[in-house]
Amino acid sequence: MSTPENKYTPASIEPKWQDAWDKARVYEVSNELAELKKKPKFYVLDMFPYPSGAGLHIGHPEGYTATDVVSRLKRMQGFNVLHPMGWDAFGLPAERAAVREGIHPAIITKRNVDNFRRQLKRIGFAYDWSREVDTTDPGYYRWTQWIFLQLYERGLAYMAEVPVNWCPAQATVLANEEVKDGKYVETGDPVERRMMKQWMLKIPVYAERLLADLDGLDWPDHVKEMQRNWIGKSEGAEVSFALEGSTQSLVVFTTRPDTLFGCTYCVLAPEHPLVATLTTPAQKAAVDAYVTTAKNKSDLARSEAKEKTGVFTGGFAVNPATGKKVPVWVADYVLITYGTGAIMAVPGHDERDHEFAKAFGLPIVEVVKGGDDVQQAAFVGEGTAVNSGLLDGLGTAAAKEKMIRWLEEQQRGVRRVQYRLRDWLFSRQRYWGEPFPIVHLDGGGIATIPVSQLPVQLPHVDEFKPTADGQPPLQRATDWLMVELPDGRKGVREVNTMPQWAGSCWYYLRFIDPKNTQAAWGAELEKYWMPVDLYVGGVEHAVLHLLYARFWHKVLFDCGLVSTKEPFQKLFNQGMILAYSFKNDAGKYFGPAEVDDRDDGAFAKATGEKLSKQIEKMSKSRFNVVSPDDVIAAHGADALRLYELFMGPLEQVKPWQTAGVAGVQRFLERVWRLVVDEETGALSKRLTDEPESADPALQKALHKTIQKVQDDSAGLRFNTAISQMMTFVNDATSAKTVSKDVLRGFLRVLSPYAPHLAEELWQRLGGQGFVCAQSWPSFDPKLVAEDSVTYAVQVLGKLRAEVVVPIAATEAEVRAAAEANDKVQAALAGKQVKKFIFVPKRLVNFVVG
RNA sequence: GCACGAGUGGCGAAACUGGCAGACGCAGCGGACUUAAAAUCCGCAGGCCCUUCAGCGGGCCGUACGGGUUCGAUUCCCGUCUCGUGCACCA
């Protein structure tokens, strides 16, 4: 009888080793430069989580396990590894919970952080917890405020009355990046446009560098592409149109200056300041009505409008190329927020202008030859300029150049690069965020809080909601509001707070030197650790977080505060984990416990009704959420870790299959039985004290495993690394005896993946110290190399036989061996060999006629 | 609509630069052990077909679909379909 105590029981060994690692502080890395400089560094970072009330879901540990394996491997390979964890803890959900429960968000945040930390520790991650950071800690946001002051002093932060995205449901403004199709991307609440005085950051100043420096980064191509699209660089020209009856001129931006001769009208955005100037008395009523309607339309309604609308202002501009008068219209398909808020319309060669011209009967002129009839559809491709005076006969690229030069000579225009990227709206009407270190002086003007007085701490307020007259919650802190600066000037504090992105823009720098009270980080430590060597997180941050963080980093670089141009050298996105869900025809979802999932389909247990089974995003409403706590309780943390990585390639979206966890758990049990005799609890009787070399076959299997796990882990191909370990364990299980030496080697290989089990078995096998603190085993290239090789023998591309020959066999020797084979002879009988293909170490192919 | 990515057994997947498709695992099947079951261990396993008492042996098809290049294509090229992601009046 095997007793339960002698079986593999993760529930008892995992907490034991987690405590032991904690006490021995094995994962802490020195903060002493002299000590650090003895070894090379590796900085491996996870995107730190927002500690939500729901706790960890199964998606978090996927990326975290990947970085954990890499961090453990690198440590064993002799690197100083920086592998920290922290909390991106400012944000809306805690504030909403605070309003709901009437508890301070700091208390809710602490509760959630404690839960997250507990869950992460249960998984056995090798984080250096002495470096934990929390963006809501005044000792942290003190430096967030300090960085804001750097931006302010460089003229990159300013306050302005701007059209903003106002979200009534959340009672706050949002950044452009947070709004899509007129809705807040997080909640789907509608967003409307309002004019408000807000803080803005001049990220477009860095547009060119943010674009150019992408080239040197080891990032997924699609993430680089998304950033490029977001920055949206367009090259072209600004063209000035003289206005009839006015000394002012109308400036438009175009990427197609070569089509200027085809401009038959101009269009202003409804918000454009020249609308009032240009509108004639006869058109005033119609224009006013149109502009009012457009202003009241939400962004969503404006972007969803199918048909082009607009009104003639009655005014005219002069096309600088043709000298002809063209009418100026106002239409909401032109955006005030891009370019100059006005366009030259070329209906022959722009689809939108074509649609508008058709709708309002405006003339269409062909100025680029190469497409079909421009009266029917716009031709937007490249071609040859026609009807274009000095440009006639030129190709599109040459025509653009010539027109820009001509405009510049005539002083009617200039070459211009335009970016889609706009100033970053950087304030929110919230309580739970970093206060700005800013004072609005009584006499007018803005002053900054001196660095020595930071942090500006969040004051206590009795309610976290906006005030009755719509002011941000900080307006309630009446005592806090009034401030006198050291030089005697008085004023009121800024009551907006920073958006959640602020804290995550620089946390990777704080991890370098988290306890420093004199500076945000030590300069020498920064030089040692930066850049981040591997950054893993979800693709949802491809634009927002990663663009904002790069922007701040470049500002800090210009301030001489960091030594690298870019913060994250290598980026990797893990794929989302989905799960099976079950629902009936009416769309009602069923939890796994209510479903009988058989080979012939899924059925509701209660009613027997047939259910559809699909793979979807995990969500409470679909009853398909998998909790890491439950998986650990049922299978152990090592099995969770292993399955997270064994499911498939890290970058891939893939469904969670509960049965798969049992599979990797079985693998871990087999490893256990290699070492432990389950009958007695003593060491397995098959173990020997002989050296590795006593069993050449298993020794070879071990060395191959070391090599493959090493290469695959470094390349983030964890799934194939794990299958190699499984193959080794299968080999070892069927061997009559196994050398302890071989097993100790294997446990070192296993330990980054299943650290608890490896630690327990290492100790039982008499290993010294912690297995996670051992050096990574080296493999012997001679052992990994095969001494014989199996060639596939094809005749006319069809497999006919296999021959085994010495590794060094020459082409002639392999051919002779192949021809000696019965089946090959049969296939070749009576045929002429026209050609013989030889692929070293793989196959040969007889091409017969 | 535009851009990018992906389609391989019942399922998750593997296959380095064109070279034995399906490693490893899940589910399944057979055997051993057991009074029995679970667990474990050993074995089978892409599909269709022929041959055979059975074993053995053999043939054809097969990496979304249709073509092409090549001695040879999951891999390269052209076209089609499906799914996913991003962008979407950005002049």
PDB file of C-alpha atoms in Angstrom, chain A residues 719-845:
ATOM      1  CA  ASN A 719       6.080  24.547 -24.818  1.00  0.00           C
ATOM      2  CA  THR A 720       8.756  22.660 -26.730  1.00  0.00           C
ATOM      3  CA  ALA A 721      11.170  22.907 -23.805  1.00  0.00           C
ATOM      4  CA  ILE A 722       8.588  21.156 -21.652  1.00  0.00           C
ATOM      5  CA  SER A 723       7.955  18.404 -24.207  1.00  0.00           C
ATOM      6  CA  GLN A 724      11.686  17.723 -24.249  1.00  0.00           C
ATOM      7  CA  MET A 725      11.651  17.321 -20.471  1.00  0.00           C
ATOM      8  CA  MET A 726       8.695  14.953 -20.816  1.00  0.00           C
ATOM      9  CA  THR A 727      10.607  12.894 -23.327  1.00  0.00           C
ATOM     10  CA  PHE A 728      13.541  12.671 -20.944  1.00  0.00           C
ATOM     11  CA  VAL A 729      11.312  11.586 -18.076  1.00  0.00           C
ATOM     12  CA  ASN A 730       9.693   8.930 -20.285  1.00  0.00           C
ATOM     13  CA  ASP A 731      13.153   7.607 -21.115  1.00  0.00           C
ATOM     14  CA  ALA A 732      14.227   7.632 -17.484  1.00  0.00           C
ATOM     15  CA  THR A 733      11.006   5.947 -16.360  1.00  0.00           C
ATOM     16  CA  SER A 734      11.525   3.002 -18.661  1.00  0.00           C
ATOM     17  CA  ALA A 735      15.239   2.626 -17.792  1.00  0.00           C
ATOM     18  CA  LYS A 736      16.084  -0.208 -15.394  1.00  0.00           C
ATOM     19  CA  THR A 737      18.302   1.983 -13.235  1.00  0.00           C
ATOM     20  CA  VAL A 738      18.884   5.701 -13.066  1.00  0.00           C
ATOM     21  CA  SER A 739      22.010   7.424 -11.810  1.00  0.00           C
ATOM     22  CA  LYS A 740      21.391  10.028  -9.090  1.00  0.00           C
ATOM     23  CA  ASP A 741      23.918  12.150 -10.898  1.00  0.00           C
ATOM     24  CA  VAL A 742      21.772  12.201 -14.021  1.00  0.00           C
ATOM     25  CA  LEU A 743      18.701  13.089 -11.972  1.00  0.00           C
ATOM     26  CA  ARG A 744      20.434  15.922 -10.184  1.00  0.00           C
ATOM     27  CA  GLY A 745      21.335  17.315 -13.567  1.00  0.00           C
ATOM     28  CA  PHE A 746      17.748  17.007 -14.702  1.00  0.00           C
ATOM     29  CA  LEU A 747      16.388  18.690 -11.562  1.00  0.00           C
ATOM     30  CA  ARG A 748      18.521  21.740 -12.275  1.00  0.00           C
ATOM     31  CA  VAL A 749      16.950  21.883 -15.738  1.00  0.00           C
ATOM     32  CA  LEU A 750      13.460  21.422 -14.329  1.00  0.00           C
ATOM     33  CA  SER A 751      13.829  23.942 -11.529  1.00  0.00           C
ATOM     34  CA  PRO A 752      13.000  27.130 -13.498  1.00  0.00           C
ATOM     35  CA  TYR A 753       9.757  25.511 -14.578  1.00  0.00           C
ATOM     36  CA  ALA A 754       8.668  23.536 -11.510  1.00  0.00           C
ATOM     37  CA  PRO A 755      10.768  25.101  -8.759  1.00  0.00           C
ATOM     38  CA  HIS A 756       8.994  23.558  -5.773  1.00  0.00           C
ATOM     39  CA  LEU A 757       9.166  19.961  -6.928  1.00  0.00           C
ATOM     40  CA  ALA A 758      12.738  20.393  -8.122  1.00  0.00           C
ATOM     41  CA  GLU A 759      13.731  21.831  -4.734  1.00  0.00           C
ATOM     42  CA  GLU A 760      12.104  19.000  -2.786  1.00  0.00           C
ATOM     43  CA  LEU A 761      13.673  16.251  -4.889  1.00  0.00           C
ATOM     44  CA  TRP A 762      17.047  18.004  -4.958  1.00  0.00           C
ATOM     45  CA  GLN A 763      17.070  17.917  -1.190  1.00  0.00           C
ATOM     46  CA  ARG A 764      16.004  14.268  -1.080  1.00  0.00           C
ATOM     47  CA  LEU A 765      18.807  13.379  -3.474  1.00  0.00           C
ATOM     48  CA  GLY A 766      21.290  15.023  -1.152  1.00  0.00           C
ATOM     49  CA  GLY A 767      21.923  18.115  -3.267  1.00  0.00           C
ATOM     50  CA  GLN A 768      23.707  20.964  -1.504  1.00  0.00           C
ATOM     51  CA  GLY A 769      21.909  24.290  -1.010  1.00  0.00           C
ATOM     52  CA  PHE A 770      18.925  25.367  -3.066  1.00  0.00           C
ATOM     53  CA  VAL A 771      18.578  23.908  -6.517  1.00  0.00           C
ATOM     54  CA  CYS A 772      17.382  27.322  -7.747  1.00  0.00           C
ATOM     55  CA  ALA A 773      20.734  28.759  -6.636  1.00  0.00           C
ATOM     56  CA  GLN A 774      22.807  26.145  -8.501  1.00  0.00           C
ATOM     57  CA  SER A 775      24.568  26.942 -11.723  1.00  0.00           C
ATOM     58  CA  TRP A 776      22.889  25.896 -14.942  1.00  0.00           C
ATOM     59  CA  PRO A 777      24.299  22.540 -16.093  1.00  0.00           C
ATOM     60  CA  SER A 778      26.463  22.641 -19.173  1.00  0.00           C
ATOM     61  CA  PHE A 779      25.950  20.124 -21.916  1.00  0.00           C
ATOM     62  CA  ASP A 780      28.738  18.262 -23.625  1.00  0.00           C
ATOM     63  CA  PRO A 781      28.528  18.933 -27.377  1.00  0.00           C
ATOM     64  CA  LYS A 782      30.124  15.536 -28.017  1.00  0.00           C
ATOM     65  CA  LEU A 783      27.305  13.822 -26.156  1.00  0.00           C
ATOM     66  CA  VAL A 784      24.644  15.802 -27.899  1.00  0.00           C
ATOM     67  CA  ALA A 785      26.045  14.953 -31.306  1.00  0.00           C
ATOM     68  CA  GLU A 786      24.765  11.692 -32.762  1.00  0.00           C
ATOM     69  CA  ASP A 787      27.276   9.064 -33.896  1.00  0.00           C
ATOM     70  CA  SER A 788      24.913   7.575 -36.440  1.00  0.00           C
ATOM     71  CA  VAL A 789      22.155   9.058 -38.505  1.00  0.00           C
ATOM     72  CA  THR A 790      19.007   7.676 -40.123  1.00  0.00           C
ATOM     73  CA  TYR A 791      18.538   8.667 -43.746  1.00  0.00           C
ATOM     74  CA  ALA A 792      15.152   8.600 -45.362  1.00  0.00           C
ATOM     75  CA  VAL A 793      15.450   6.985 -48.758  1.00  0.00           C
ATOM     76  CA  GLN A 794      13.051   8.264 -51.370  1.00  0.00           C
ATOM     77  CA  VAL A 795      12.487   7.080 -54.897  1.00  0.00           C
ATOM     78  CA  LEU A 796      10.913   9.820 -56.949  1.00  0.00           C
ATOM     79  CA  GLY A 797       9.997  11.713 -53.794  1.00  0.00           C
ATOM     80  CA  LYS A 798       8.238   8.744 -52.153  1.00  0.00           C
ATOM     81  CA  LEU A 799       9.585   7.253 -48.965  1.00  0.00           C
ATOM     82  CA  ARG A 800      10.743   3.695 -49.611  1.00  0.00           C
ATOM     83  CA  ALA A 801      13.110   2.863 -46.782  1.00  0.00           C
ATOM     84  CA  GLU A 802      15.312   4.122 -44.006  1.00  0.00           C
ATOM     85  CA  VAL A 803      19.003   3.379 -43.645  1.00  0.00           C
ATOM     86  CA  VAL A 804      21.189   3.934 -40.624  1.00  0.00           C
ATOM     87  CA  VAL A 805      24.756   4.979 -41.392  1.00  0.00           C
ATOM     88  CA  PRO A 806      27.646   6.480 -39.394  1.00  0.00           C
ATOM     89  CA  ILE A 807      27.349  10.241 -38.960  1.00  0.00           C
ATOM     90  CA  ALA A 808      30.415  10.844 -41.104  1.00  0.00           C
ATOM     91  CA  ALA A 809      29.250   8.706 -44.028  1.00  0.00           C
ATOM     92  CA  THR A 810      29.942  10.262 -47.403  1.00  0.00           C
ATOM     93  CA  GLU A 811      27.403  10.681 -50.155  1.00  0.00           C
ATOM     94  CA  ALA A 812      28.761   7.619 -51.937  1.00  0.00           C
ATOM     95  CA  GLU A 813      28.571   5.537 -48.761  1.00  0.00           C
ATOM     96  CA  VAL A 814      25.003   6.580 -48.066  1.00  0.00           C
ATOM     97  CA  ARG A 815      24.060   5.833 -51.675  1.00  0.00           C
ATOM     98  CA  ALA A 816      25.659   2.421 -51.471  1.00  0.00           C
ATOM     99  CA  ALA A 817      23.815   1.677 -48.233  1.00  0.00           C
ATOM    100  CA  ALA A 818      20.540   2.822 -49.757  1.00  0.00           C
ATOM    101  CA  GLU A 819      21.019   0.770 -52.914  1.00  0.00           C
ATOM    102  CA  ALA A 820      21.778  -2.285 -50.810  1.00  0.00           C
ATOM    103  CA  ASN A 821      18.305  -2.081 -49.262  1.00  0.00           C
ATOM    104  CA  ASP A 822      15.766  -4.648 -50.555  1.00  0.00           C
ATOM    105  CA  LYS A 823      12.864  -2.253 -50.794  1.00  0.00           C
ATOM    106  CA  VAL A 824      14.922   0.331 -52.576  1.00  0.00           C
ATOM    107  CA  GLN A 825      16.107  -2.283 -55.033  1.00  0.00           C
ATOM    108  CA  ALA A 826      12.529  -3.304 -55.664  1.00  0.00           C
ATOM    109  CA  ALA A 827      11.519   0.261 -56.311  1.00  0.00           C
ATOM    110  CA  LEU A 828      14.491   0.895 -58.578  1.00  0.00           C
ATOM    111  CA  ALA A 829      14.173  -2.371 -60.493  1.00  0.00           C
ATOM    112  CA  GLY A 830      14.231  -1.869 -64.229  1.00  0.00           C
ATOM    113  CA  LYS A 831      14.480   1.906 -63.935  1.00  0.00           C
ATOM    114  CA  GLN A 832      17.150   4.347 -64.937  1.00  0.00           C
ATOM    115  CA  VAL A 833      18.443   6.620 -62.134  1.00  0.00           C
ATOM    116  CA  LYS A 834      18.602  10.068 -63.739  1.00  0.00           C
ATOM    117  CA  LYS A 835      19.606  11.998 -60.700  1.00  0.00           C
ATOM    118  CA  PHE A 836      20.601  11.385 -57.106  1.00  0.00           C
ATOM    119  CA  ILE A 837      19.687  13.959 -54.456  1.00  0.00           C
ATOM    120  CA  PHE A 838      21.731  13.975 -51.269  1.00  0.00           C
ATOM    121  CA  VAL A 839      20.713  16.057 -48.280  1.00  0.00           C
ATOM    122  CA  PRO A 840      23.364  15.575 -45.601  1.00  0.00           C
ATOM    123  CA  LYS A 841      22.053  14.015 -42.378  1.00  0.00           C
ATOM    124  CA  ARG A 842      18.478  13.899 -43.655  1.00  0.00           C
ATOM    125  CA  LEU A 843      17.568  12.047 -46.807  1.00  0.00           C
ATOM    126  CA  VAL A 844      18.467  10.818 -50.256  1.00  0.00           C
ATOM    127  CA  ASN A 845      16.218  10.766 -53.278  1.00  0.00           C
TER     128      ASN A 845
END
